Amino acid sequence: MVSVKYSGVTKQYDDGFIAVEELNLDVNDGEFLVLLGPSGCGKSTTLRMLAGLEEVTSGEIQIDGVTVNHLPAGARGLGMVFQSYALYPHMTIADNLSFGLRMAKGAAKLTSDEIKQRVQEAAEMLDLVDHLDKRPRELSGGQRQRVALGRALVRRPKVLLMDEPLSNLDAELRHQMRNEIRRLHDELGTTTIYVTHDQIEAMTLADRIAILDKGVLQQHDAPLNAYHNPANEFVKGFLCEHIDDLVNTANSLFKND
Ligand SMILES: Nc1ncnc2c1ncn2[C@@H]1O[C@H](COP(=O)(O)OP(=O)(O)OP(=O)(O)O)[C@@H](O)[C@H]1O
Ligand SMILES: [Mg+2]
């Protein structure tokens, strides 16, 4: 059981700017939640507070009922995948995948056989078996992004956090990776929080979407509910009308066939 709960969470940066305001949000065990909203609305801040990379100004964040506000990032049991893959260029793919495991200390320490096993499993899951001896520069963008994902997965995180992991990829690869990510989620059942500003990405990936604007949660709902019953004008414009526009554009392309 791994659930996440934000209770009245506010983030005010040192310059006084309030990036997230009084956020109440719960993520169920095994759920795929997408944080959606325009640039600057507070998506990354929301994720980074949960990851322990950003302090909470007020309110409480709980993982499995335990308040984590003051727990160091490394003790929270989370895996994180960012937009830039930040792989170690001089290391092989296998070493990139195992790096976090090799650095683990204390109770988290694994034997080298266990590490090998986990790397092999991740490589099979992500179709990287033939690339384990290569360096990152010998891989395509999509393959590198899969390594970044694998690096988070080998640690068997309680919660997987992804911040616009596909935005560096071209449209075709994004589409492929999106399907991969959802398939992996269904296979592993890891509670997942995924940040994007892309409405279609949110609609296709999410069990539920949390839509933010200017640091304030606008609607937290199943994708189709949000589309059919937008909570306010912002959601209507940002989600519904945007999707309608895309559909209309697509339809008009085929009209004269
Ligand atoms: N360290 C900081 N100090 C002051 N303001 C910050 C800081 N980091 C972020 N902000 C501001 O907080 C707001 C939310 O930032 P955040 O990175 O969470 O947005 P976002 O929704 O992830 O945007 P994007 O889609 O562009 O990544 C923005 O207006 C940003 O300028
Ligand atoms: Mg961001």
Short mmCIF file of C-alpha atoms and ligand atoms in Angstrom, two decimals:
data_model
loop_
_atom_site.label_atom_id
_atom_site.label_comp_id
_atom_site.label_asym_id
_atom_site.label_seq_id
_atom_site.Cartn_x
_atom_site.Cartn_y
_atom_site.Cartn_z
CA MET A 1 0.00 0.00 0.00
CA VAL A 2 1.64 3.21 -1.10
CA SER A 3 -0.52 6.28 -1.10
CA VAL A 4 0.46 9.93 -1.20
CA LYS A 5 -1.38 12.79 0.43
CA TYR A 6 -0.86 16.55 0.29
CA SER A 7 -2.75 18.40 3.04
CA GLY A 8 -2.90 22.18 2.79
CA VAL A 9 0.54 22.31 1.17
CA THR A 10 1.92 25.73 0.27
CA LYS A 11 5.27 26.57 -1.26
CA GLN A 12 6.52 30.12 -1.02
CA TYR A 13 9.95 30.69 -2.53
CA ASP A 14 12.54 32.92 -0.84
CA ASP A 15 11.62 35.85 -3.06
CA GLY A 16 8.06 35.71 -1.68
CA PHE A 17 6.48 34.08 -4.74
CA ILE A 18 3.81 31.53 -3.90
CA ALA A 19 4.23 28.68 -6.39
CA VAL A 20 1.77 26.24 -4.80
CA GLU A 21 -1.10 27.32 -2.60
CA GLU A 22 -3.05 25.24 -0.08
CA LEU A 23 -2.84 22.05 -2.13
CA ASN A 24 -5.03 19.15 -1.03
CA LEU A 25 -4.45 16.10 -3.16
CA ASP A 26 -4.45 12.36 -2.62
CA VAL A 27 -2.97 9.67 -4.81
CA ASN A 28 -4.17 6.14 -4.27
CA ASP A 29 -2.03 3.04 -4.02
CA GLY A 30 -1.13 1.91 -7.55
CA GLU A 31 -2.71 4.94 -9.16
CA PHE A 32 -1.31 6.82 -12.16
CA LEU A 33 -1.84 10.51 -11.40
CA VAL A 34 -0.98 13.19 -13.94
CA LEU A 35 -0.25 16.76 -12.82
CA LEU A 36 -1.34 18.93 -15.73
CA GLY A 37 -1.18 22.66 -16.27
CA PRO A 38 0.48 25.47 -18.22
CA SER A 39 4.12 26.45 -17.81
CA GLY A 40 4.80 28.00 -14.40
CA CYS A 41 1.64 26.68 -12.72
CA GLY A 42 3.59 24.79 -10.04
CA LYS A 43 3.76 21.22 -11.35
CA SER A 44 7.48 20.67 -10.78
CA THR A 45 7.34 22.41 -7.42
CA THR A 46 4.55 20.04 -6.35
CA LEU A 47 6.60 17.02 -7.39
CA ARG A 48 9.87 18.31 -5.97
CA MET A 49 8.33 18.88 -2.54
CA LEU A 50 7.22 15.25 -2.48
CA ALA A 51 10.68 14.12 -3.61
CA GLY A 52 12.34 16.13 -0.85
CA LEU A 53 14.17 18.38 -3.30
CA GLU A 54 12.22 21.45 -2.21
CA GLU A 55 11.10 22.38 1.30
CA VAL A 56 7.42 22.65 2.15
CA THR A 57 6.53 26.11 3.49
CA SER A 58 3.37 24.97 5.26
CA GLY A 59 1.07 21.97 5.27
CA GLU A 60 1.90 18.31 5.27
CA ILE A 61 2.93 15.64 2.78
CA GLN A 62 2.40 12.01 3.70
CA ILE A 63 3.58 8.81 2.07
CA ASP A 64 1.63 5.82 3.33
CA GLY A 65 0.31 7.82 6.25
CA VAL A 66 3.78 8.92 7.37
CA THR A 67 4.59 12.62 7.30
CA VAL A 68 7.73 13.10 5.22
CA ASN A 69 8.17 16.90 5.39
CA HIS A 70 11.48 16.56 7.17
CA LEU A 71 12.64 13.23 5.80
CA PRO A 72 15.74 13.48 3.57
CA ALA A 73 15.14 12.79 -0.13
CA GLY A 74 17.07 9.53 -0.06
CA ALA A 75 14.95 8.10 2.75
CA ARG A 76 11.60 8.57 1.00
CA GLY A 77 11.78 5.51 -1.26
CA LEU A 78 10.97 7.43 -4.43
CA GLY A 79 12.28 7.09 -7.95
CA MET A 80 12.51 10.15 -10.15
CA VAL A 81 12.82 10.62 -13.90
CA PHE A 82 13.46 14.09 -15.32
CA GLN A 83 13.19 15.71 -18.72
CA SER A 84 16.96 15.67 -19.18
CA TYR A 85 18.21 12.14 -18.72
CA ALA A 86 21.47 13.18 -17.06
CA LEU A 87 23.18 9.84 -17.68
CA TYR A 88 26.85 9.44 -16.82
CA PRO A 89 28.52 9.76 -20.23
CA HIS A 90 31.66 7.77 -19.41
CA MET A 91 29.79 4.82 -17.91
CA THR A 92 28.23 1.90 -19.80
CA ILE A 93 24.46 1.56 -19.83
CA ALA A 94 24.74 -1.33 -17.37
CA ASP A 95 26.77 0.84 -15.00
CA ASN A 96 24.37 3.73 -15.42
CA LEU A 97 21.50 1.43 -14.51
CA SER A 98 23.22 -0.02 -11.47
CA PHE A 99 24.82 3.18 -10.19
CA GLY A 100 22.17 4.02 -7.58
CA LEU A 101 22.13 0.44 -6.32
CA ARG A 102 25.91 0.29 -6.05
CA MET A 103 25.93 3.50 -4.01
CA ALA A 104 23.27 2.23 -1.56
CA LYS A 105 24.35 1.92 2.04
CA GLY A 106 23.18 0.04 5.11
CA ALA A 107 19.99 -1.97 4.89
CA ALA A 108 19.45 -0.95 1.26
CA LYS A 109 22.75 -2.52 0.16
CA LEU A 110 22.43 -5.41 -2.31
CA THR A 111 24.89 -8.13 -3.29
CA SER A 112 26.51 -7.82 -6.70
CA ASP A 113 24.42 -10.78 -7.93
CA GLU A 114 21.22 -9.07 -6.84
CA ILE A 115 22.31 -5.90 -8.60
CA LYS A 116 23.09 -7.83 -11.80
CA GLN A 117 19.71 -9.51 -11.61
CA ARG A 118 17.86 -6.22 -11.25
CA VAL A 119 19.77 -4.61 -14.10
CA GLN A 120 19.00 -7.59 -16.31
CA GLU A 121 15.31 -7.43 -15.43
CA ALA A 122 15.10 -3.72 -16.16
CA ALA A 123 17.01 -4.14 -19.41
CA GLU A 124 14.58 -6.83 -20.53
CA MET A 125 11.56 -4.77 -19.56
CA LEU A 126 12.86 -1.75 -21.45
CA ASP A 127 14.38 -3.53 -24.43
CA LEU A 128 17.92 -2.48 -23.58
CA VAL A 129 19.55 -5.91 -23.35
CA ASP A 130 21.60 -5.41 -26.52
CA HIS A 131 22.86 -2.02 -25.36
CA LEU A 132 24.17 -2.77 -21.87
CA ASP A 133 27.85 -2.48 -22.88
CA LYS A 134 27.41 0.75 -24.84
CA ARG A 135 27.87 4.34 -23.64
CA PRO A 136 25.00 6.83 -23.61
CA ARG A 137 26.29 8.66 -26.71
CA GLU A 138 25.82 5.48 -28.75
CA LEU A 139 22.10 5.40 -27.93
CA SER A 140 19.15 7.21 -29.48
CA GLY A 141 17.12 9.73 -27.49
CA GLY A 142 14.38 7.22 -26.84
CA GLN A 143 16.85 4.59 -25.68
CA ARG A 144 18.52 7.08 -23.35
CA GLN A 145 15.16 8.01 -21.88
CA ARG A 146 14.49 4.32 -21.28
CA VAL A 147 17.81 4.07 -19.42
CA ALA A 148 16.73 7.01 -17.25
CA LEU A 149 13.48 5.20 -16.54
CA GLY A 150 15.31 1.93 -15.86
CA ARG A 151 17.65 3.67 -13.45
CA ALA A 152 14.63 4.70 -11.37
CA LEU A 153 12.92 1.31 -11.67
CA VAL A 154 15.86 -0.87 -10.54
CA ARG A 155 15.51 0.72 -7.13
CA ARG A 156 11.94 -0.60 -6.91
CA PRO A 157 10.63 2.75 -5.76
CA LYS A 158 7.49 3.00 -3.65
CA VAL A 159 6.39 5.89 -5.81
CA LEU A 160 7.66 6.77 -9.27
CA LEU A 161 7.84 10.48 -10.08
CA MET A 162 8.27 11.71 -13.63
CA ASP A 163 8.68 15.34 -14.65
CA GLU A 164 8.03 15.84 -18.39
CA PRO A 165 10.19 12.79 -19.19
CA LEU A 166 9.26 12.75 -22.87
CA SER A 167 9.52 16.38 -23.87
CA ASN A 168 12.92 15.94 -25.53
CA LEU A 169 11.64 13.24 -27.85
CA ASP A 170 10.07 13.54 -31.28
CA ALA A 171 6.34 12.93 -31.73
CA GLU A 172 6.63 9.29 -32.79
CA LEU A 173 8.96 8.36 -29.94
CA ARG A 174 6.81 10.21 -27.44
CA HIS A 175 3.85 8.20 -28.54
CA GLN A 176 5.79 4.93 -28.23
CA MET A 177 7.29 5.80 -24.85
CA ARG A 178 3.93 6.93 -23.53
CA ASN A 179 2.50 3.51 -24.28
CA GLU A 180 5.58 1.89 -22.74
CA ILE A 181 5.24 3.90 -19.55
CA ARG A 182 1.58 3.03 -19.16
CA ARG A 183 2.28 -0.65 -19.89
CA LEU A 184 5.08 -0.74 -17.30
CA HIS A 185 2.82 0.93 -14.79
CA ASP A 186 0.10 -1.65 -15.34
CA GLU A 187 2.66 -4.45 -15.06
CA LEU A 188 4.43 -3.18 -11.93
CA GLY A 189 1.54 -1.41 -10.20
CA THR A 190 3.85 1.32 -8.88
CA THR A 191 2.07 4.43 -7.66
CA THR A 192 3.05 7.02 -10.24
CA ILE A 193 2.90 10.80 -10.42
CA TYR A 194 3.62 12.20 -13.86
CA VAL A 195 4.02 15.89 -14.74
CA THR A 196 3.13 17.25 -18.15
CA HIS A 197 1.70 20.34 -19.81
CA ASP A 198 0.44 18.20 -22.69
CA GLN A 199 -3.31 17.59 -22.53
CA ILE A 200 -3.27 14.53 -24.77
CA GLU A 201 -0.47 12.97 -22.78
CA ALA A 202 -2.49 13.54 -19.61
CA MET A 203 -5.71 12.14 -21.11
CA THR A 204 -4.03 8.99 -22.41
CA LEU A 205 -1.88 8.17 -19.37
CA ALA A 206 -3.85 9.12 -16.30
CA ASP A 207 -6.21 7.28 -14.00
CA ARG A 208 -6.88 10.74 -12.61
CA ILE A 209 -5.68 14.19 -13.60
CA ALA A 210 -4.91 17.04 -11.20
CA ILE A 211 -5.17 20.29 -13.15
CA LEU A 212 -3.26 23.26 -11.73
CA ASP A 213 -3.34 26.95 -12.60
CA LYS A 214 -1.19 29.58 -10.89
CA GLY A 215 -0.35 27.23 -8.04
CA VAL A 216 -3.99 26.37 -7.31
CA LEU A 217 -5.63 23.00 -7.93
CA GLN A 218 -8.56 23.48 -10.31
CA GLN A 219 -9.89 19.96 -10.71
CA HIS A 220 -8.91 16.46 -9.62
CA ASP A 221 -10.81 13.94 -11.65
CA ALA A 222 -10.81 11.04 -14.08
CA PRO A 223 -9.75 12.32 -17.53
CA LEU A 224 -13.12 11.89 -19.22
CA ASN A 225 -14.99 13.39 -16.25
CA ALA A 226 -12.79 16.46 -16.44
CA TYR A 227 -13.37 16.67 -20.18
CA HIS A 228 -17.16 16.28 -19.94
CA ASN A 229 -17.64 18.20 -16.69
CA PRO A 230 -14.97 20.91 -16.42
CA ALA A 231 -15.00 22.45 -12.94
CA ASN A 232 -14.51 26.01 -14.18
CA GLU A 233 -13.67 28.24 -17.13
CA PHE A 234 -9.95 27.56 -16.83
CA VAL A 235 -10.36 23.79 -17.19
CA LYS A 236 -12.84 24.32 -19.98
CA GLY A 237 -10.36 26.43 -21.95
CA PHE A 238 -7.16 24.60 -21.11
CA LEU A 239 -8.45 21.04 -21.42
CA CYS A 240 -11.76 20.79 -23.23
CA GLU A 241 -11.44 23.47 -25.88
CA HIS A 242 -7.84 22.50 -26.55
CA ILE A 243 -8.81 18.89 -27.20
CA ASP A 244 -11.81 19.96 -29.30
CA ASP A 245 -9.47 22.13 -31.38
CA LEU A 246 -7.14 19.20 -31.99
CA VAL A 247 -10.02 16.94 -32.96
CA ASN A 248 -11.48 19.57 -35.29
CA THR A 249 -8.11 20.13 -36.92
CA ALA A 250 -7.66 16.40 -37.43
CA ASN A 251 -11.18 16.07 -38.87
CA SER A 252 -10.72 18.98 -41.27
CA LEU A 253 -7.59 17.33 -42.67
CA PHE A 254 -9.70 14.43 -43.94
CA LYS A 255 -12.81 16.33 -44.94
CA ASN A 256 -12.13 16.53 -48.66
CA ASP A 257 -10.98 12.96 -49.13
N1 LIG B 1 13.68 28.77 -6.83
C1 LIG B 1 12.65 29.55 -7.18
N2 LIG B 1 12.54 30.82 -6.70
C2 LIG B 1 11.50 31.60 -7.03
N3 LIG B 1 10.49 31.22 -7.85
C3 LIG B 1 10.55 29.99 -8.35
C4 LIG B 1 11.63 29.09 -8.06
N4 LIG B 1 11.42 27.94 -8.73
C5 LIG B 1 10.26 28.10 -9.40
N5 LIG B 1 9.75 29.33 -9.18
C6 LIG B 1 8.50 29.87 -9.74
O1 LIG B 1 7.41 29.11 -9.28
C7 LIG B 1 6.45 28.92 -10.32
C8 LIG B 1 6.19 27.45 -10.52
O2 LIG B 1 7.35 26.85 -11.02
P1 LIG B 1 7.38 25.33 -11.46
O3 LIG B 1 8.75 24.99 -11.89
O4 LIG B 1 6.78 24.50 -10.38
O5 LIG B 1 6.37 25.36 -12.69
P2 LIG B 1 5.96 24.22 -13.74
O6 LIG B 1 4.48 24.10 -13.69
O7 LIG B 1 6.76 23.01 -13.50
O8 LIG B 1 6.36 24.91 -15.14
P3 LIG B 1 7.00 24.24 -16.50
O9 LIG B 1 5.87 23.56 -17.21
O10 LIG B 1 7.49 25.43 -17.25
O11 LIG B 1 8.10 23.31 -16.08
C9 LIG B 1 7.00 29.62 -11.56
O12 LIG B 1 6.40 30.88 -11.68
C10 LIG B 1 8.48 29.76 -11.25
O13 LIG B 1 9.00 30.92 -11.85
MG MG B 2 8.27 22.02 -14.58
#
